[in-house]
PDB file of C-alpha atoms and ligand atoms in Angstrom:
ATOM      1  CA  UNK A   1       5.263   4.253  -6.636  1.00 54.00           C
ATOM      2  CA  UNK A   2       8.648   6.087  -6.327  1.00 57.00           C
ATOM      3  CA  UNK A   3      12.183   3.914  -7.163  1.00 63.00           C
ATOM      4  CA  UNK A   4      15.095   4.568  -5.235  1.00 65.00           C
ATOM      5  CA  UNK A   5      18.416   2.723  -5.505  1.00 63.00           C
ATOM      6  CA  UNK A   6      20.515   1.364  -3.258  1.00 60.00           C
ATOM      7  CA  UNK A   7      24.291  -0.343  -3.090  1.00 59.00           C
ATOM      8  CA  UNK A   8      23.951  -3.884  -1.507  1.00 56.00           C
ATOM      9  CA  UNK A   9      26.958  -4.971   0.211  1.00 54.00           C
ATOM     10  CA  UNK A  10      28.218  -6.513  -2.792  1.00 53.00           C
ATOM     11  CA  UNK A  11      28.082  -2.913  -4.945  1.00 50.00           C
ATOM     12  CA  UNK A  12      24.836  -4.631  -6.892  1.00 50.00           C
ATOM     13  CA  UNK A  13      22.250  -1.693  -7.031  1.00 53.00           C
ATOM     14  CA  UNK A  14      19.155  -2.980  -5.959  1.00 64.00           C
ATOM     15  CA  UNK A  15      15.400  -1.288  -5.725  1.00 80.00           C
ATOM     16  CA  UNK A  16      13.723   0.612  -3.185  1.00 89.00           C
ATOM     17  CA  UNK A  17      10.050   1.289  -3.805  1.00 92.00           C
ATOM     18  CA  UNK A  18       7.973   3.789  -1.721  1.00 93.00           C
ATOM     19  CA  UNK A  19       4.541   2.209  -0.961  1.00 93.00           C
ATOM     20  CA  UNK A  20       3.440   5.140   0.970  1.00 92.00           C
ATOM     21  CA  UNK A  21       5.239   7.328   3.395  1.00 91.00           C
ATOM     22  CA  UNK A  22       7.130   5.398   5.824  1.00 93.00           C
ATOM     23  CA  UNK A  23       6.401   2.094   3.928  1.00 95.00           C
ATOM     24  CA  UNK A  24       9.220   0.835   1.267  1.00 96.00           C
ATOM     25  CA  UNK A  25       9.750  -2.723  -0.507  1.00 97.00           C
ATOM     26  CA  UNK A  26      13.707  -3.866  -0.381  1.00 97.00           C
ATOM     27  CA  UNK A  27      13.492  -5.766  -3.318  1.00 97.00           C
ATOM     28  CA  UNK A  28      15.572  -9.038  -2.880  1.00 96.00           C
ATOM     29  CA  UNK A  29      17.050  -7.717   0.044  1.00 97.00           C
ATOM     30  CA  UNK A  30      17.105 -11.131   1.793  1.00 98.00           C
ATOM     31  CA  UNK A  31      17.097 -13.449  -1.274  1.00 97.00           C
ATOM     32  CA  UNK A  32      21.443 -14.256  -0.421  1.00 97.00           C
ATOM     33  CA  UNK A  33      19.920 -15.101   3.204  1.00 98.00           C
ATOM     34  CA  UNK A  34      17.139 -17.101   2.245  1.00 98.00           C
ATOM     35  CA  UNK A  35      18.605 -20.314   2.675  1.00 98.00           C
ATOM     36  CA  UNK A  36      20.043 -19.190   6.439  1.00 98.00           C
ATOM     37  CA  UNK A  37      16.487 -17.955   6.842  1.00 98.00           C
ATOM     38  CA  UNK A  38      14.750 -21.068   6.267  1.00 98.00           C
ATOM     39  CA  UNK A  39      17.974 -23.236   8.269  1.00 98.00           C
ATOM     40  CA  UNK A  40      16.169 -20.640  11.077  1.00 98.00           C
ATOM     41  CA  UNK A  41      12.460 -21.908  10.293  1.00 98.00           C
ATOM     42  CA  UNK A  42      13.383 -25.150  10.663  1.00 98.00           C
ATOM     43  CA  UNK A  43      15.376 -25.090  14.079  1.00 98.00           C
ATOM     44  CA  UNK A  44      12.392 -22.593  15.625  1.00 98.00           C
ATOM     45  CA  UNK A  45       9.657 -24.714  14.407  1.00 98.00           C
ATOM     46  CA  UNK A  46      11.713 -27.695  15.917  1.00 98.00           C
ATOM     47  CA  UNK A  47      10.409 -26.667  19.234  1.00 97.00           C
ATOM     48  CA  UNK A  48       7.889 -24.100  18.624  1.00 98.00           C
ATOM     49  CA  UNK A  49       6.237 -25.807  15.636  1.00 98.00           C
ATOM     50  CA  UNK A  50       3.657 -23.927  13.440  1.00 98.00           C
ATOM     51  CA  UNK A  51       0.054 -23.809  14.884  1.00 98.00           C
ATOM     52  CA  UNK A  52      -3.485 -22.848  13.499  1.00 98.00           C
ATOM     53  CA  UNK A  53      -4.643 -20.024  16.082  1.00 98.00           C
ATOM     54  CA  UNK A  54      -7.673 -19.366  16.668  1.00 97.00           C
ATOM     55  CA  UNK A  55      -9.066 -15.531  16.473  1.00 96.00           C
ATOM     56  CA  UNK A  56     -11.613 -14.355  19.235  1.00 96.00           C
ATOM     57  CA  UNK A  57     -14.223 -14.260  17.257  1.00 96.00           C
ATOM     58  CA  UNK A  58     -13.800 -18.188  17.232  1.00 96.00           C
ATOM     59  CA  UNK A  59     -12.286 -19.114  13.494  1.00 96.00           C
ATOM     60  CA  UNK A  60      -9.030 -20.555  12.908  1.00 98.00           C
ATOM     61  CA  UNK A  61      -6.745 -18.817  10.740  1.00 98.00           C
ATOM     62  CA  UNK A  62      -5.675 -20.023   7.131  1.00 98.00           C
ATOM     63  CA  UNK A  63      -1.421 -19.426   8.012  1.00 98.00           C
ATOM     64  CA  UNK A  64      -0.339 -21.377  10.331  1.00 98.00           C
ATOM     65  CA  UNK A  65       2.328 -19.773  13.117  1.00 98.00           C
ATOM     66  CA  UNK A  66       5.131 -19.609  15.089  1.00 98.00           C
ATOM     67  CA  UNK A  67       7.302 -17.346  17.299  1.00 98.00           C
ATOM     68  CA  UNK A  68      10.945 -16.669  18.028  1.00 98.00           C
ATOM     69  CA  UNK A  69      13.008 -14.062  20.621  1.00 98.00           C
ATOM     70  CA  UNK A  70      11.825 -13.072  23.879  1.00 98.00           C
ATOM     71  CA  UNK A  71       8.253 -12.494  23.071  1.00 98.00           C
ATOM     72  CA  UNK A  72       5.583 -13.794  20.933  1.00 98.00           C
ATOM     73  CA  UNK A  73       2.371 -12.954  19.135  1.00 98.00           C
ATOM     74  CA  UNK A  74      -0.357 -15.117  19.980  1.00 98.00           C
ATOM     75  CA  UNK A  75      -4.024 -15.069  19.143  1.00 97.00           C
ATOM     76  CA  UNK A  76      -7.223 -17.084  20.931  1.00 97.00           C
ATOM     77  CA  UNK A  77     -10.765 -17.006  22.118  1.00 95.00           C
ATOM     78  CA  UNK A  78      -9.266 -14.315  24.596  1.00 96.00           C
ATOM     79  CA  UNK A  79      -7.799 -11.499  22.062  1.00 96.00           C
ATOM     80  CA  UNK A  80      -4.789 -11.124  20.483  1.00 96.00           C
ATOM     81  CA  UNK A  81      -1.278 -10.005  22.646  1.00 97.00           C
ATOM     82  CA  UNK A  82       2.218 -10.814  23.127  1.00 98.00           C
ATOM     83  CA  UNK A  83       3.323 -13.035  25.910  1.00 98.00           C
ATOM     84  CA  UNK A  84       7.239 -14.629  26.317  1.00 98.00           C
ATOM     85  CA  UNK A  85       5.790 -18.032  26.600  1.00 98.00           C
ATOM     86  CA  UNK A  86       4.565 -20.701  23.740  1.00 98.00           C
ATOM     87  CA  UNK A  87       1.254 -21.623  25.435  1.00 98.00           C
ATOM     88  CA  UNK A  88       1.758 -25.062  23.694  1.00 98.00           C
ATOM     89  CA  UNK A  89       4.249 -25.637  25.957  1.00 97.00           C
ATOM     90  CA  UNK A  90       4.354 -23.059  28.873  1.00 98.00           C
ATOM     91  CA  UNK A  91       7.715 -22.543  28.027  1.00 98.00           C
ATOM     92  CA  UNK A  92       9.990 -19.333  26.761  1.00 98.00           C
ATOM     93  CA  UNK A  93       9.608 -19.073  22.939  1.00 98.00           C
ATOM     94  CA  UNK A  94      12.739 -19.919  20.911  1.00 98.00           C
ATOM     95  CA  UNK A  95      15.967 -17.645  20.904  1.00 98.00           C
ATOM     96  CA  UNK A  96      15.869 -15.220  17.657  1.00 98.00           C
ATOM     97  CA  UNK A  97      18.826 -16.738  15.587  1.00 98.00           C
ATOM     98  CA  UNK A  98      21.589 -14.410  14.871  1.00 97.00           C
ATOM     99  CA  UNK A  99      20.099 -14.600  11.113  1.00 97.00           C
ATOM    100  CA  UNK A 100      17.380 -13.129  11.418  1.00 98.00           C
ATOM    101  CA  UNK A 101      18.257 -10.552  13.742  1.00 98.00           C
ATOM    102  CA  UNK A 102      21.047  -9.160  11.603  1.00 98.00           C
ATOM    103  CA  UNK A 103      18.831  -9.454   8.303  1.00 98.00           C
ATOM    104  CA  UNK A 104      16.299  -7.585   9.976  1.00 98.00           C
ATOM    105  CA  UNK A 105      18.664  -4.780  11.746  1.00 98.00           C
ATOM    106  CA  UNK A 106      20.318  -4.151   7.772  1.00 98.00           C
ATOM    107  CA  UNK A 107      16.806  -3.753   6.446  1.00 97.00           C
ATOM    108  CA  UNK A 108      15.466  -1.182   8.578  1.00 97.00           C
ATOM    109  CA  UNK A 109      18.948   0.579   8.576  1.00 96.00           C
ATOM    110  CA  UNK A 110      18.315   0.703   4.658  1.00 95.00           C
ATOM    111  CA  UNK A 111      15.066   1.631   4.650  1.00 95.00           C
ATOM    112  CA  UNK A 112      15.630   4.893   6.684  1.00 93.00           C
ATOM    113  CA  UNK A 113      15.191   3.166  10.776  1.00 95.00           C
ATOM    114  CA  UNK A 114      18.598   2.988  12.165  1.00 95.00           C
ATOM    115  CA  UNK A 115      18.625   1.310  15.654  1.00 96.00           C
ATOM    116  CA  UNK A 116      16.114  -0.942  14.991  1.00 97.00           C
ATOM    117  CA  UNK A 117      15.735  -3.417  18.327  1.00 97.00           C
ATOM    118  CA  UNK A 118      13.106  -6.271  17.498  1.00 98.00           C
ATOM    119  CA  UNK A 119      12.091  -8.564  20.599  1.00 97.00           C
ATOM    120  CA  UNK A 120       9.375 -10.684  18.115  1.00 98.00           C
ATOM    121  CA  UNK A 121       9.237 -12.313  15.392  1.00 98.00           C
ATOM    122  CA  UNK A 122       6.329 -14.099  14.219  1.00 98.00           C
ATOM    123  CA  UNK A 123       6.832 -16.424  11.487  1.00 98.00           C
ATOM    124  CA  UNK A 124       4.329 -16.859   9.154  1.00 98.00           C
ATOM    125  CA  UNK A 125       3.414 -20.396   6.807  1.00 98.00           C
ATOM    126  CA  UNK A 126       1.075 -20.034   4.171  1.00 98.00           C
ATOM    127  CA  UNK A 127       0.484 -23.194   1.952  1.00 98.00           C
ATOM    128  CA  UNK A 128      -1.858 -22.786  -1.010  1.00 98.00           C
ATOM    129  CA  UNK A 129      -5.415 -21.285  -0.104  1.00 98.00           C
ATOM    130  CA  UNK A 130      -4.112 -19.324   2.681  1.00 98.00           C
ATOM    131  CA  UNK A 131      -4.439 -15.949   3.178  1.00 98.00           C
ATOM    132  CA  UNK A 132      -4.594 -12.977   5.760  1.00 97.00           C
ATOM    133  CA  UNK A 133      -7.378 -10.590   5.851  1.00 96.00           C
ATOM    134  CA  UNK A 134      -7.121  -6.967   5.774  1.00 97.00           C
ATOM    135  CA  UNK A 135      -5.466  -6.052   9.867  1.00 96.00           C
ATOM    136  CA  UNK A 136      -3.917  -3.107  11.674  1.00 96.00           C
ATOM    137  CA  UNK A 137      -0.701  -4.114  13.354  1.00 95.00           C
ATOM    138  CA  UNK A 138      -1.739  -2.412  16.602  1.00 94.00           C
ATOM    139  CA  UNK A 139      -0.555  -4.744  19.269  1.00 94.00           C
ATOM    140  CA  UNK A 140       2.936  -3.147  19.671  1.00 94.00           C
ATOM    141  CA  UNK A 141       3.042  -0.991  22.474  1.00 91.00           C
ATOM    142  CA  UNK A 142       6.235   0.913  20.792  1.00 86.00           C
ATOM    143  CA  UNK A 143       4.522   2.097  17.842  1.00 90.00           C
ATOM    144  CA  UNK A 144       7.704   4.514  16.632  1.00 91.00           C
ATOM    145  CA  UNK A 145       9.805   1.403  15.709  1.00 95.00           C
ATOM    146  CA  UNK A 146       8.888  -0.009  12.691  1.00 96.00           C
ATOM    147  CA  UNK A 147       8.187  -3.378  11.299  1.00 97.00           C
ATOM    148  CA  UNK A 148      10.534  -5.347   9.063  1.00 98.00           C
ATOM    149  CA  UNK A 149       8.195  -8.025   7.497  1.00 98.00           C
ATOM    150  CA  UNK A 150      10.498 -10.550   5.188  1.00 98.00           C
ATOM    151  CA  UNK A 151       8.659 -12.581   2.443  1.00 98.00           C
ATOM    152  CA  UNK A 152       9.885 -16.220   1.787  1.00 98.00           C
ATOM    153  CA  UNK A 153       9.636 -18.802  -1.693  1.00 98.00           C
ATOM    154  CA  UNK A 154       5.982 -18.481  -3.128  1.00 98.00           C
ATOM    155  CA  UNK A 155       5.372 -15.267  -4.827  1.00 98.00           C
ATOM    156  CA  UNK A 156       1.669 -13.723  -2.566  1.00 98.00           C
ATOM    157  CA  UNK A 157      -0.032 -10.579  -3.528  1.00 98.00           C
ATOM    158  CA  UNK A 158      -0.039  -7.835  -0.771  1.00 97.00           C
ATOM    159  CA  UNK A 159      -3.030  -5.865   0.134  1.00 96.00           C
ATOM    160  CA  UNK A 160      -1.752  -2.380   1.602  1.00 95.00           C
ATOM    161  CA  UNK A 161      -4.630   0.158   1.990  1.00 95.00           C
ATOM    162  CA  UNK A 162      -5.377   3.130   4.546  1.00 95.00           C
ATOM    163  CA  UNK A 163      -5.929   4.124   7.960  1.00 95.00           C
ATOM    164  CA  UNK A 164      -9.472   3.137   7.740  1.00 97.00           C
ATOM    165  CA  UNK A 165     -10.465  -0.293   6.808  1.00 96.00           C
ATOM    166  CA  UNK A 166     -12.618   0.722   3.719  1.00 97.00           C
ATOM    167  CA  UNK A 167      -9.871   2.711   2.702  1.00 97.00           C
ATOM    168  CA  UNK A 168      -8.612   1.784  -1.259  1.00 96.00           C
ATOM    169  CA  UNK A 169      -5.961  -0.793  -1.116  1.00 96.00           C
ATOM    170  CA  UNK A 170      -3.039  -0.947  -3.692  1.00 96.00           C
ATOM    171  CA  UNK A 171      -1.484  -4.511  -4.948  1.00 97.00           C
ATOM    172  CA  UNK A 172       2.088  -5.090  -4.450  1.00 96.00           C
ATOM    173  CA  UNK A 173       3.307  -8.582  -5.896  1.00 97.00           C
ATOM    174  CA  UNK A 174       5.730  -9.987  -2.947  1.00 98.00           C
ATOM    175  CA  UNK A 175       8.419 -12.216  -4.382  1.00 98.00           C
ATOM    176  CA  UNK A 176      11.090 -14.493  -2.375  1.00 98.00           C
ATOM    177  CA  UNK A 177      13.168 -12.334  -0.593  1.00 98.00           C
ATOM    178  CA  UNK A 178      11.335  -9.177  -1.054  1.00 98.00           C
ATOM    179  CA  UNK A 179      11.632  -7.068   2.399  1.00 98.00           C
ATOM    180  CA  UNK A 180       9.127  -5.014   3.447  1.00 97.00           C
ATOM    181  CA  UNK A 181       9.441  -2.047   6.198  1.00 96.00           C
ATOM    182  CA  UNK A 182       6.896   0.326   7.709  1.00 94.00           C
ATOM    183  CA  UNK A 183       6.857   2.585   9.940  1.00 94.00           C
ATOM    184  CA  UNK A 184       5.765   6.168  10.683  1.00 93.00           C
ATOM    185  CA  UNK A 185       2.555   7.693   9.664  1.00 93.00           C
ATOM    186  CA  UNK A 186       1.416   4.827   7.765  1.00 93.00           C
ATOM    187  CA  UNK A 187       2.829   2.567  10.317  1.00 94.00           C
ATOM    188  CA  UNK A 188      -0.907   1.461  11.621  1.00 95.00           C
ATOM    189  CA  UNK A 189      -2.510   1.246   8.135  1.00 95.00           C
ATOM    190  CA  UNK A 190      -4.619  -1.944   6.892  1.00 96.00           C
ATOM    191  CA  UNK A 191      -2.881  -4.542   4.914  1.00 96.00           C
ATOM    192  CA  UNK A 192      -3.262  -8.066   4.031  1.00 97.00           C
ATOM    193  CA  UNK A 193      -2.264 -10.600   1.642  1.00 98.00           C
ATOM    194  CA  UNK A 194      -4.614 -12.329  -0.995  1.00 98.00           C
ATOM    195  CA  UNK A 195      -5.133 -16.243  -0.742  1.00 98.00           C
ATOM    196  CA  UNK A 196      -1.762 -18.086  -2.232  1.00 98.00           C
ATOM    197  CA  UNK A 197      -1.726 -19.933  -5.171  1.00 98.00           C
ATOM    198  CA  UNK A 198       0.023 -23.298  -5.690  1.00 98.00           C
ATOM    199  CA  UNK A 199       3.684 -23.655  -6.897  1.00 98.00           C
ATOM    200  CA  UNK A 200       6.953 -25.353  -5.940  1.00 98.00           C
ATOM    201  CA  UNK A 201       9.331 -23.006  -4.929  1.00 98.00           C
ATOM    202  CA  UNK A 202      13.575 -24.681  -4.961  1.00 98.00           C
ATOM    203  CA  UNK A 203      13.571 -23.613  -1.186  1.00 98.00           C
ATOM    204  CA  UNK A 204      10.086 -23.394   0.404  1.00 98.00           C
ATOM    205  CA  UNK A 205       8.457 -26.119  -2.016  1.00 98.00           C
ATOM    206  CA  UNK A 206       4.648 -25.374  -1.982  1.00 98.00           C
ATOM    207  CA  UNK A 207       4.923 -22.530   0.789  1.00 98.00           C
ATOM    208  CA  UNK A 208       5.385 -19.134   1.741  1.00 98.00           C
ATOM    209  CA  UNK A 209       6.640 -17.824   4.743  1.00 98.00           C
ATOM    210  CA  UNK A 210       6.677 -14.485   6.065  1.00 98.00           C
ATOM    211  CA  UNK A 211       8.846 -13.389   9.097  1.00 98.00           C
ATOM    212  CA  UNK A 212       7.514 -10.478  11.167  1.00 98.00           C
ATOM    213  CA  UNK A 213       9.565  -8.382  13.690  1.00 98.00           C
ATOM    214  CA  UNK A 214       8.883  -6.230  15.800  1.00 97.00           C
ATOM    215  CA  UNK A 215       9.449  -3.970  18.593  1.00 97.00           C
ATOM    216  CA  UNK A 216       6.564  -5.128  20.838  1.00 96.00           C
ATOM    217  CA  UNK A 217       7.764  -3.710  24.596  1.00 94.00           C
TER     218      UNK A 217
HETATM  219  C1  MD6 B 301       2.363 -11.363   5.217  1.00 70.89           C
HETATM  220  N1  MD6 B 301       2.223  -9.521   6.648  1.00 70.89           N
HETATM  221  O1  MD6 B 301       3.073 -10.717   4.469  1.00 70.89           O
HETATM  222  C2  MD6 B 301       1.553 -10.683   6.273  1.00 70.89           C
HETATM  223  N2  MD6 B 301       2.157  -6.813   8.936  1.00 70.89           N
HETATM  224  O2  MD6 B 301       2.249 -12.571   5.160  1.00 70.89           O
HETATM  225  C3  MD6 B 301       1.740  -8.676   7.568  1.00 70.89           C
HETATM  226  O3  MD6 B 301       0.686  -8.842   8.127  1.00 70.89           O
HETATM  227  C4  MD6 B 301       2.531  -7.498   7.876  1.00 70.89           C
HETATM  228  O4  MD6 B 301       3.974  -7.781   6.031  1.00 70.89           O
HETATM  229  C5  MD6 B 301       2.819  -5.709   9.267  1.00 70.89           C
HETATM  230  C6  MD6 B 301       3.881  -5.255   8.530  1.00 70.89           C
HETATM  231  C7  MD6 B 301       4.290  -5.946   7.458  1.00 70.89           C
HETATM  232  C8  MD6 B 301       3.601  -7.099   7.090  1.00 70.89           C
HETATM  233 FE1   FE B 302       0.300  -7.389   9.660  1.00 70.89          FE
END
């Protein structure tokens, strides 16, 4: 694992770890924006609330999810995709708040992907017990943007492997407001995160969340 450092914007020098190339961990990039970040949960949830999907195969999945900005991930009995509507509702998913745009814009910057231009983010709620199996992130049809993935109150372990799924898989502990963003070559490698324990976290309580963005279209 290779440290870099970088000047936040208040001169602290904070680390940059290389997880593989194009892959890095900003760590506590977003911890001074957690608080805006989860004021952002809230009002999404508020009319996109969290949801158990269902995968095709015909289980539900352990994190429960949401969407914000003009389109949205969604997964059921008919595969995964994006689509601009909450099929709860029929209607357009929640506006991305400022927030989480900007956070997510700064991150890429520092991590080497100027211009970055998410239309989704899929926010993630883990309580204890949930995890996320080992995936490709392969519904984007831009696949030279990255992905600016933003970790949230419980401390989860992250399962980043290969391009093939029986590829070895290194650890990474991912701690409230840790950032990670991938792109490039290792942009469609396997990852995952390991079931969460319990805790209390002062922001989240007994949860972590995870924000997703991504160029989709
Ligand atoms: C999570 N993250 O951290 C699950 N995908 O809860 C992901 O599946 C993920 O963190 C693509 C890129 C970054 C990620
Ligand atoms: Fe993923």
């Amino acid at each position: 694992m290779t440290l870099d450092l970088f000047d936040d914007d208040d001169g602290a020098r904070q680390a940059v770890e290389t997880l593989a190339e194009g892959a890095v961990v900003l760590r506590g990039f977003a911890r001074a924006d957690g608080p805006y970040l989860m004021a952002g949960i809230e009002a999404v949830t508020g009319s996109a609330p969290f949801r158990q999907m269902q995968t095709p195969g015909g289980r539900t999945m352990s994190a429960a999810m949401s969407c914000c900005g003009p389109l949205g991930w969604v997964t059921d009995r008919r595969g995964y995709r994006y689509q601009p509507t909450d099929p709860l509702n029929d209607q357009p998913w929640p506006a991305m708040p400022g927030a989480f745009r900007g956070l997510a814009v700064r991150a890429a910057e520092a991590a080497g992907y100027p211009g970055f231009a998410p239309d989704a983010c899929l926010i993630n709620r883990y309580q204890p017990g949930a995890r996320m199996g080992l995936h490709q992130d392969r519904d984007e049809q831009d696949l030279s943007q990255p992905i600016v993935s933003v970790s949230l109150g419980l401390p989860m372990v992250f399962q980043f492997g290969g391009a093939r799924r029986q590829d070895p898989v290194i650890r990474v502990p991912l701690a409230h407001g840790d950032v990670v963003v991938w792109g490039g070559v290792s942009r469609l490698w396997y990852h995952g995160v390991l079931t969460l324990r319990p805790g209390d976290h002062p922001l989240t309580g007994d949860c972590r969340y995870n924000l997703t963005f991504r160029k989709a279209r």
